[in-house]
């Protein structure tokens, strides 16, 4: 009895919520690459800021290093 | 979802971060992932966005992937989790009916209203139950396949379907629909 009720319910669901089918129209790789590159750019900028911070800290702690750095540059 | 095979070497290169290897796997599996997601979210634009999100998660987790295992099965697991996240954050919306005059249009409108009610009741299910019930009752996938995709046992799939059926019957009855 319960199975029969369930089957009627399932039939109703399938009647009104038919399966959706379809294939991709376009290749999504360009969008994927864009997402990867966006993340890479964000990572580099944080790294840059961190490196800059370290250099500033070094110069503040040991200012006598400045002439040596300038010579190297 | 049909699972394409990939070479162990390809997967090995992917886990080591080679973007070319990732591109190869992406191109091989993007349509499978998309079709899987479309079955659940039933919206092409959302399925495309989620496909990108799935492969982004795959890309970030590349070092943890075991190259001896099936990439397709792993991708499908991640896709199922992404679909569940989508269902959790997307409210159930039902389009408004238009006013109509003739009896033929009313019959169509009545049918459309029932469709909308059923769709809304379905989408009010908790995300886990909705996802499982969608795959089992609408897509009619084997329970074993659903269990593998969701990372749960077949028994757990059956339980979720049972719970979903109970809730659906109750809510449909409250809406005046008795199958």
PDB file of C-alpha atoms in Angstrom, chain B:
ATOM      1  CA  UNK B   1      27.794  10.625 -15.416  1.00  0.00           C
ATOM      2  CA  UNK B   2      30.062   8.855 -17.862  1.00  0.00           C
ATOM      3  CA  UNK B   3      33.604   8.719 -16.566  1.00  0.00           C
ATOM      4  CA  UNK B   4      36.370   9.270 -19.025  1.00  0.00           C
ATOM      5  CA  UNK B   5      39.685   7.609 -18.395  1.00  0.00           C
ATOM      6  CA  UNK B   6      42.900   9.510 -18.008  1.00  0.00           C
ATOM      7  CA  UNK B   7      46.521   8.359 -17.994  1.00  0.00           C
ATOM      8  CA  UNK B   8      48.346   8.041 -14.654  1.00  0.00           C
ATOM      9  CA  UNK B   9      51.121  10.172 -16.123  1.00  0.00           C
ATOM     10  CA  UNK B  10      48.659  12.943 -16.893  1.00  0.00           C
ATOM     11  CA  UNK B  11      47.331  12.853 -13.337  1.00  0.00           C
ATOM     12  CA  UNK B  12      50.835  12.745 -11.906  1.00  0.00           C
ATOM     13  CA  UNK B  13      51.768  15.876 -13.851  1.00  0.00           C
ATOM     14  CA  UNK B  14      48.561  17.502 -12.698  1.00  0.00           C
ATOM     15  CA  UNK B  15      49.301  16.850  -9.015  1.00  0.00           C
ATOM     16  CA  UNK B  16      52.725  18.374  -9.535  1.00  0.00           C
ATOM     17  CA  UNK B  17      51.094  21.591 -10.736  1.00  0.00           C
ATOM     18  CA  UNK B  18      51.574  21.387 -14.499  1.00  0.00           C
ATOM     19  CA  UNK B  19      48.992  23.693 -15.997  1.00  0.00           C
ATOM     20  CA  UNK B  20      49.061  21.838 -19.335  1.00  0.00           C
ATOM     21  CA  UNK B  21      48.057  18.624 -17.613  1.00  0.00           C
ATOM     22  CA  UNK B  22      45.260  20.452 -15.802  1.00  0.00           C
ATOM     23  CA  UNK B  23      44.062  21.882 -19.104  1.00  0.00           C
ATOM     24  CA  UNK B  24      43.966  18.413 -20.664  1.00  0.00           C
ATOM     25  CA  UNK B  25      41.927  17.049 -17.748  1.00  0.00           C
ATOM     26  CA  UNK B  26      39.689  20.109 -17.822  1.00  0.00           C
ATOM     27  CA  UNK B  27      38.900  19.701 -21.492  1.00  0.00           C
ATOM     28  CA  UNK B  28      38.266  15.976 -21.082  1.00  0.00           C
ATOM     29  CA  UNK B  29      35.895  16.355 -18.137  1.00  0.00           C
ATOM     30  CA  UNK B  30      34.254  19.795 -18.349  1.00  0.00           C
ATOM     31  CA  UNK B  31      31.194  18.542 -20.217  1.00  0.00           C
ATOM     32  CA  UNK B  32      30.675  15.601 -17.851  1.00  0.00           C
ATOM     33  CA  UNK B  33      30.869  17.885 -14.840  1.00  0.00           C
ATOM     34  CA  UNK B  34      28.542  20.396 -16.491  1.00  0.00           C
ATOM     35  CA  UNK B  35      25.949  17.724 -17.338  1.00  0.00           C
ATOM     36  CA  UNK B  36      26.054  16.425 -13.763  1.00  0.00           C
ATOM     37  CA  UNK B  37      25.595  19.902 -12.314  1.00  0.00           C
ATOM     38  CA  UNK B  38      22.809  20.743 -14.779  1.00  0.00           C
ATOM     39  CA  UNK B  39      20.856  17.730 -13.571  1.00  0.00           C
ATOM     40  CA  UNK B  40      20.843  19.169 -10.058  1.00  0.00           C
ATOM     41  CA  UNK B  41      20.670  22.935 -10.442  1.00  0.00           C
ATOM     42  CA  UNK B  42      18.516  22.896 -13.620  1.00  0.00           C
ATOM     43  CA  UNK B  43      19.894  26.210 -14.813  1.00  0.00           C
ATOM     44  CA  UNK B  44      22.460  26.495 -17.633  1.00  0.00           C
ATOM     45  CA  UNK B  45      24.164  29.674 -16.469  1.00  0.00           C
ATOM     46  CA  UNK B  46      24.413  28.405 -12.894  1.00  0.00           C
ATOM     47  CA  UNK B  47      25.741  25.056 -14.114  1.00  0.00           C
ATOM     48  CA  UNK B  48      28.459  26.846 -16.129  1.00  0.00           C
ATOM     49  CA  UNK B  49      29.485  28.985 -13.151  1.00  0.00           C
ATOM     50  CA  UNK B  50      29.538  25.948 -10.915  1.00  0.00           C
ATOM     51  CA  UNK B  51      31.643  24.022 -13.434  1.00  0.00           C
ATOM     52  CA  UNK B  52      34.314  26.703 -13.129  1.00  0.00           C
ATOM     53  CA  UNK B  53      33.977  26.624  -9.332  1.00  0.00           C
ATOM     54  CA  UNK B  54      34.343  22.822  -9.288  1.00  0.00           C
ATOM     55  CA  UNK B  55      37.515  22.871 -11.348  1.00  0.00           C
ATOM     56  CA  UNK B  56      38.875  25.719  -9.246  1.00  0.00           C
ATOM     57  CA  UNK B  57      38.421  23.541  -6.150  1.00  0.00           C
ATOM     58  CA  UNK B  58      40.047  20.663  -8.045  1.00  0.00           C
ATOM     59  CA  UNK B  59      42.970  22.858  -9.017  1.00  0.00           C
ATOM     60  CA  UNK B  60      43.531  24.072  -5.414  1.00  0.00           C
ATOM     61  CA  UNK B  61      43.389  20.504  -4.103  1.00  0.00           C
ATOM     62  CA  UNK B  62      45.653  19.053  -6.799  1.00  0.00           C
ATOM     63  CA  UNK B  63      48.461  18.121  -4.386  1.00  0.00           C
ATOM     64  CA  UNK B  64      46.057  15.945  -2.377  1.00  0.00           C
ATOM     65  CA  UNK B  65      44.797  13.944  -5.370  1.00  0.00           C
ATOM     66  CA  UNK B  66      45.976  10.338  -5.614  1.00  0.00           C
ATOM     67  CA  UNK B  67      46.946   9.868  -9.304  1.00  0.00           C
ATOM     68  CA  UNK B  68      46.199   6.139  -9.149  1.00  0.00           C
ATOM     69  CA  UNK B  69      42.502   6.837  -8.528  1.00  0.00           C
ATOM     70  CA  UNK B  70      39.806   7.954 -10.948  1.00  0.00           C
ATOM     71  CA  UNK B  71      39.916  11.668 -11.686  1.00  0.00           C
ATOM     72  CA  UNK B  72      36.352  11.562 -12.992  1.00  0.00           C
ATOM     73  CA  UNK B  73      34.974  10.052  -9.783  1.00  0.00           C
ATOM     74  CA  UNK B  74      36.859  12.650  -7.716  1.00  0.00           C
ATOM     75  CA  UNK B  75      35.533  15.452  -9.911  1.00  0.00           C
ATOM     76  CA  UNK B  76      32.009  14.161  -9.552  1.00  0.00           C
ATOM     77  CA  UNK B  77      32.335  14.096  -5.754  1.00  0.00           C
ATOM     78  CA  UNK B  78      33.516  17.704  -5.735  1.00  0.00           C
ATOM     79  CA  UNK B  79      30.748  18.655  -8.170  1.00  0.00           C
ATOM     80  CA  UNK B  80      28.134  17.116  -5.871  1.00  0.00           C
ATOM     81  CA  UNK B  81      29.454  19.136  -2.921  1.00  0.00           C
ATOM     82  CA  UNK B  82      29.423  22.305  -5.015  1.00  0.00           C
ATOM     83  CA  UNK B  83      25.858  21.583  -6.107  1.00  0.00           C
ATOM     84  CA  UNK B  84      24.838  21.103  -2.480  1.00  0.00           C
ATOM     85  CA  UNK B  85      26.424  24.450  -1.541  1.00  0.00           C
ATOM     86  CA  UNK B  86      24.467  26.051  -4.380  1.00  0.00           C
ATOM     87  CA  UNK B  87      21.182  24.538  -3.214  1.00  0.00           C
ATOM     88  CA  UNK B  88      21.838  25.767   0.333  1.00  0.00           C
ATOM     89  CA  UNK B  89      22.378  29.360  -0.699  1.00  0.00           C
ATOM     90  CA  UNK B  90      19.770  29.608  -3.478  1.00  0.00           C
ATOM     91  CA  UNK B  91      16.225  30.299  -2.261  1.00  0.00           C
ATOM     92  CA  UNK B  92      13.345  28.452  -3.892  1.00  0.00           C
ATOM     93  CA  UNK B  93      11.717  30.927  -6.293  1.00  0.00           C
ATOM     94  CA  UNK B  94       8.561  30.290  -8.208  1.00  0.00           C
ATOM     95  CA  UNK B  95       7.565  32.364 -11.274  1.00  0.00           C
ATOM     96  CA  UNK B  96       4.232  34.209 -10.956  1.00  0.00           C
ATOM     97  CA  UNK B  97       1.277  33.001 -13.012  1.00  0.00           C
ATOM     98  CA  UNK B  98      -0.183  35.349 -15.632  1.00  0.00           C
ATOM     99  CA  UNK B  99      -3.911  36.125 -15.673  1.00  0.00           C
ATOM    100  CA  UNK B 100      -5.816  34.237 -18.362  1.00  0.00           C
ATOM    101  CA  UNK B 101      -9.346  34.017 -19.727  1.00  0.00           C
ATOM    102  CA  UNK B 102     -10.289  30.981 -21.844  1.00  0.00           C
ATOM    103  CA  UNK B 103     -10.886  27.521 -20.365  1.00  0.00           C
ATOM    104  CA  UNK B 104      -8.045  26.055 -22.413  1.00  0.00           C
ATOM    105  CA  UNK B 105      -5.627  28.639 -21.066  1.00  0.00           C
ATOM    106  CA  UNK B 106      -6.977  28.036 -17.554  1.00  0.00           C
ATOM    107  CA  UNK B 107      -6.303  24.316 -17.917  1.00  0.00           C
ATOM    108  CA  UNK B 108      -2.749  25.114 -18.946  1.00  0.00           C
ATOM    109  CA  UNK B 109      -2.489  27.652 -16.152  1.00  0.00           C
ATOM    110  CA  UNK B 110      -3.784  25.114 -13.629  1.00  0.00           C
ATOM    111  CA  UNK B 111      -1.218  22.623 -14.810  1.00  0.00           C
ATOM    112  CA  UNK B 112       1.466  25.277 -14.629  1.00  0.00           C
ATOM    113  CA  UNK B 113       0.400  26.210 -11.111  1.00  0.00           C
ATOM    114  CA  UNK B 114       0.650  22.601 -10.009  1.00  0.00           C
ATOM    115  CA  UNK B 115       4.102  22.398 -11.593  1.00  0.00           C
ATOM    116  CA  UNK B 116       5.173  25.528  -9.700  1.00  0.00           C
ATOM    117  CA  UNK B 117       3.822  24.235  -6.404  1.00  0.00           C
ATOM    118  CA  UNK B 118       5.555  20.891  -6.829  1.00  0.00           C
ATOM    119  CA  UNK B 119       8.816  22.572  -7.826  1.00  0.00           C
ATOM    120  CA  UNK B 120       8.682  24.901  -4.846  1.00  0.00           C
ATOM    121  CA  UNK B 121       7.867  22.091  -2.410  1.00  0.00           C
ATOM    122  CA  UNK B 122      10.776  20.112  -3.819  1.00  0.00           C
ATOM    123  CA  UNK B 123      13.155  23.020  -3.478  1.00  0.00           C
ATOM    124  CA  UNK B 124      12.143  23.542   0.119  1.00  0.00           C
ATOM    125  CA  UNK B 125      13.678  20.199   1.010  1.00  0.00           C
ATOM    126  CA  UNK B 126      16.954  20.430   2.958  1.00  0.00           C
ATOM    127  CA  UNK B 127      19.849  20.564   0.485  1.00  0.00           C
ATOM    128  CA  UNK B 128      21.119  17.045   1.192  1.00  0.00           C
ATOM    129  CA  UNK B 129      17.677  15.497   0.749  1.00  0.00           C
ATOM    130  CA  UNK B 130      16.913  17.649  -2.294  1.00  0.00           C
ATOM    131  CA  UNK B 131      20.109  16.646  -4.056  1.00  0.00           C
ATOM    132  CA  UNK B 132      19.648  12.935  -3.315  1.00  0.00           C
ATOM    133  CA  UNK B 133      15.959  12.937  -4.190  1.00  0.00           C
ATOM    134  CA  UNK B 134      16.624  14.832  -7.435  1.00  0.00           C
ATOM    135  CA  UNK B 135      19.170  12.252  -8.544  1.00  0.00           C
ATOM    136  CA  UNK B 136      17.140   9.249  -7.406  1.00  0.00           C
ATOM    137  CA  UNK B 137      13.547  10.178  -8.189  1.00  0.00           C
ATOM    138  CA  UNK B 138      13.834  12.596 -11.147  1.00  0.00           C
ATOM    139  CA  UNK B 139      17.067  11.505 -12.822  1.00  0.00           C
ATOM    140  CA  UNK B 140      16.476   7.881 -11.749  1.00  0.00           C
ATOM    141  CA  UNK B 141      20.146   7.132 -11.249  1.00  0.00           C
ATOM    142  CA  UNK B 142      21.095   3.856  -9.538  1.00  0.00           C
ATOM    143  CA  UNK B 143      21.537   4.222  -5.794  1.00  0.00           C
ATOM    144  CA  UNK B 144      25.070   2.865  -6.089  1.00  0.00           C
ATOM    145  CA  UNK B 145      26.043   5.653  -8.471  1.00  0.00           C
ATOM    146  CA  UNK B 146      24.491   8.289  -6.225  1.00  0.00           C
ATOM    147  CA  UNK B 147      26.269   6.844  -3.197  1.00  0.00           C
ATOM    148  CA  UNK B 148      29.650   7.034  -4.971  1.00  0.00           C
ATOM    149  CA  UNK B 149      29.039  10.594  -6.127  1.00  0.00           C
ATOM    150  CA  UNK B 150      28.009  11.808  -2.677  1.00  0.00           C
ATOM    151  CA  UNK B 151      30.563   9.800  -0.747  1.00  0.00           C
ATOM    152  CA  UNK B 152      27.918   8.011   1.344  1.00  0.00           C
ATOM    153  CA  UNK B 153      26.620   4.454   1.612  1.00  0.00           C
ATOM    154  CA  UNK B 154      23.710   3.076  -0.402  1.00  0.00           C
ATOM    155  CA  UNK B 155      21.835   2.724   2.844  1.00  0.00           C
ATOM    156  CA  UNK B 156      22.280   6.432   3.489  1.00  0.00           C
ATOM    157  CA  UNK B 157      20.932   7.185  -0.011  1.00  0.00           C
ATOM    158  CA  UNK B 158      17.849   5.066   0.673  1.00  0.00           C
ATOM    159  CA  UNK B 159      17.324   6.788   4.001  1.00  0.00           C
ATOM    160  CA  UNK B 160      17.552  10.235   2.432  1.00  0.00           C
ATOM    161  CA  UNK B 161      15.085   9.255  -0.294  1.00  0.00           C
ATOM    162  CA  UNK B 162      12.734   7.881   2.334  1.00  0.00           C
ATOM    163  CA  UNK B 163      12.922  11.078   4.389  1.00  0.00           C
ATOM    164  CA  UNK B 164      12.495  13.261   1.311  1.00  0.00           C
ATOM    165  CA  UNK B 165       9.448  11.257   0.210  1.00  0.00           C
ATOM    166  CA  UNK B 166       7.853  11.651   3.605  1.00  0.00           C
ATOM    167  CA  UNK B 167       8.392  15.419   3.665  1.00  0.00           C
ATOM    168  CA  UNK B 168       7.218  15.826   0.068  1.00  0.00           C
ATOM    169  CA  UNK B 169       4.022  13.898   0.683  1.00  0.00           C
ATOM    170  CA  UNK B 170       3.264  15.958   3.790  1.00  0.00           C
ATOM    171  CA  UNK B 171       3.950  19.318   2.128  1.00  0.00           C
ATOM    172  CA  UNK B 172       2.047  18.436  -1.035  1.00  0.00           C
ATOM    173  CA  UNK B 173      -0.914  17.405   1.066  1.00  0.00           C
ATOM    174  CA  UNK B 174      -0.749  20.770   2.863  1.00  0.00           C
ATOM    175  CA  UNK B 175      -0.790  22.412  -0.582  1.00  0.00           C
ATOM    176  CA  UNK B 176      -3.875  20.420  -1.539  1.00  0.00           C
ATOM    177  CA  UNK B 177      -2.134  17.901  -3.788  1.00  0.00           C
ATOM    178  CA  UNK B 178      -2.577  14.224  -3.062  1.00  0.00           C
ATOM    179  CA  UNK B 179      -0.996  11.889  -5.610  1.00  0.00           C
TER     180      UNK B 179
END
